[in-house]
CSV table of C-alpha atoms in Angstrom, one decimal:
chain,number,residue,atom,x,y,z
A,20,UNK,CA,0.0,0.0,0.0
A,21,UNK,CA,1.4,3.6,-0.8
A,22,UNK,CA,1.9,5.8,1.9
A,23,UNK,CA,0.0,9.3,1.9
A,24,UNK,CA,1.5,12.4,3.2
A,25,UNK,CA,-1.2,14.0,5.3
A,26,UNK,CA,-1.4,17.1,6.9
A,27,UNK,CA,-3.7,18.2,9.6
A,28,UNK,CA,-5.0,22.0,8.1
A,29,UNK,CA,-5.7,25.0,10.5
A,30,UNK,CA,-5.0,25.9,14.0
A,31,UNK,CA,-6.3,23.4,16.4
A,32,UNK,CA,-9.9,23.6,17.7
A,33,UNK,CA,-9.5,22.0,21.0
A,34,UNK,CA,-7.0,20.2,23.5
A,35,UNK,CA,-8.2,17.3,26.0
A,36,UNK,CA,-5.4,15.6,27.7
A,37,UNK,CA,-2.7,14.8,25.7
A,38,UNK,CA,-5.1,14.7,22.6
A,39,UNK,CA,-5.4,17.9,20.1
A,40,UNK,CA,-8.5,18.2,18.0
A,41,UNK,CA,-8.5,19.2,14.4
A,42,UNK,CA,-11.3,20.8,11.8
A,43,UNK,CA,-9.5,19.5,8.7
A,44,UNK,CA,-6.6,17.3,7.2
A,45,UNK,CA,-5.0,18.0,3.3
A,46,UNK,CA,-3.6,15.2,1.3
A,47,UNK,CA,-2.4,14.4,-2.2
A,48,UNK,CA,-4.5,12.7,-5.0
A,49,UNK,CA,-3.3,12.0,-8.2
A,50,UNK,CA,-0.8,15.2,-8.2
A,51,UNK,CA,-3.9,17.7,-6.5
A,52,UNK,CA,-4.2,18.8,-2.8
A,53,UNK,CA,-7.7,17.6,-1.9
A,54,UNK,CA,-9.1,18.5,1.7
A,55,UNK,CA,-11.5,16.7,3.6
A,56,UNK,CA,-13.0,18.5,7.1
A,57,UNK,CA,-15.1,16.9,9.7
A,58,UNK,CA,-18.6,15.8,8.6
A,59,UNK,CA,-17.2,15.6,5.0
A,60,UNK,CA,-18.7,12.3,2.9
A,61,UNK,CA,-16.0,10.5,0.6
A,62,UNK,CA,-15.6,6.6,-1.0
A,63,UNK,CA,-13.8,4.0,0.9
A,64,UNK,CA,-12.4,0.7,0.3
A,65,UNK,CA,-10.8,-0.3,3.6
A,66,UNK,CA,-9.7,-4.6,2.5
A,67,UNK,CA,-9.3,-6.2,-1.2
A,68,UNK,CA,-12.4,-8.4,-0.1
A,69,UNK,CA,-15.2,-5.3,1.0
A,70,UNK,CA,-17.2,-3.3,-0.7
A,71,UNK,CA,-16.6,0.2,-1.3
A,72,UNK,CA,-18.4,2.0,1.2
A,73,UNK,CA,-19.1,5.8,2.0
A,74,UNK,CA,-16.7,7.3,4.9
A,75,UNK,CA,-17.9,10.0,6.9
A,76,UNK,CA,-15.1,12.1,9.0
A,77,UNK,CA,-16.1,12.5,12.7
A,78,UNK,CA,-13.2,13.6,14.6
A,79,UNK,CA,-9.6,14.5,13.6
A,80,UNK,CA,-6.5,14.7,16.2
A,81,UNK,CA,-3.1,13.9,17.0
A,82,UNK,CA,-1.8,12.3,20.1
A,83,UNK,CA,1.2,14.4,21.8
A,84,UNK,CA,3.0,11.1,23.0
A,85,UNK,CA,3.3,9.6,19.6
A,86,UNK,CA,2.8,12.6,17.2
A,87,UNK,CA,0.2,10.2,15.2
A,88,UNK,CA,-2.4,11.5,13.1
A,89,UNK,CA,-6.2,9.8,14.4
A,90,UNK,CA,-9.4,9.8,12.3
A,91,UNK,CA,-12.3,8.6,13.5
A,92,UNK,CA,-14.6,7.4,10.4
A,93,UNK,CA,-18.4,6.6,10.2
A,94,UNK,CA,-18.6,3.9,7.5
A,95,UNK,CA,-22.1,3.3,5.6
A,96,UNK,CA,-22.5,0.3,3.9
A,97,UNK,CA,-25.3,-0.8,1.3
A,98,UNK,CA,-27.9,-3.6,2.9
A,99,UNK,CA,-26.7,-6.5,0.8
A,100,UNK,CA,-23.1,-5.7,1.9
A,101,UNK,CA,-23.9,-6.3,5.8
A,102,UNK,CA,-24.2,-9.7,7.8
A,103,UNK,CA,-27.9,-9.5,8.0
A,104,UNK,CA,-28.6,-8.5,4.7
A,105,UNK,CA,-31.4,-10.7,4.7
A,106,UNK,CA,-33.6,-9.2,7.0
A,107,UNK,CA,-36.4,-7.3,5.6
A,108,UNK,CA,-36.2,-3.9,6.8
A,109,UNK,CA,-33.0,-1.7,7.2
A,110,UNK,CA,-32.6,1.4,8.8
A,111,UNK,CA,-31.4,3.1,12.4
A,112,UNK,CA,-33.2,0.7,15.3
């Protein structure tokens, strides 16, 4: 897998602990700077054997202790893609 230079965009929006929160990150795609901010919808394909599905970005932040760069990313899948994809009605319970 190729490795993708991302870069958290803006001035921080919050600190909690040794987190720090983020509106926005900036990457590279296919020579363009593309920008994705929190609540922002794009296509995912996470493993070779799933579906592509549609990614939603909740939160963005970096951990002081490491320096890593955390997503956390709603993922909506299509009915027939899930485990109970036979039931007969879909939707939020």
């Amino acid at each position: 897998m190729d490795s993708v230079d991302v870069q958290f965009v803006g001035a921080p929006c919050g600190h909690h602990g040794p987190y720090t929160f983020y509106k926005a990150f900036k990457y590279m795609d296919s020579g363009k700077m593309k920008i994705l901010s929190l609540g922002d919808f794009f296509f995912l394909k996470i493993l070779d054997d799933l579906p592509v599905c549609i990614g939603e970005i909740q939160l963005l932040w970096e951990e002081k202790g490491t320096n890593q760069l955390l997503a956390s990313v709603r993922m909506y899948f299509q009915p027939q893609d899930t485990p109970d994809k036979d039931e007969d009605c879909y939707g939020e319970v």
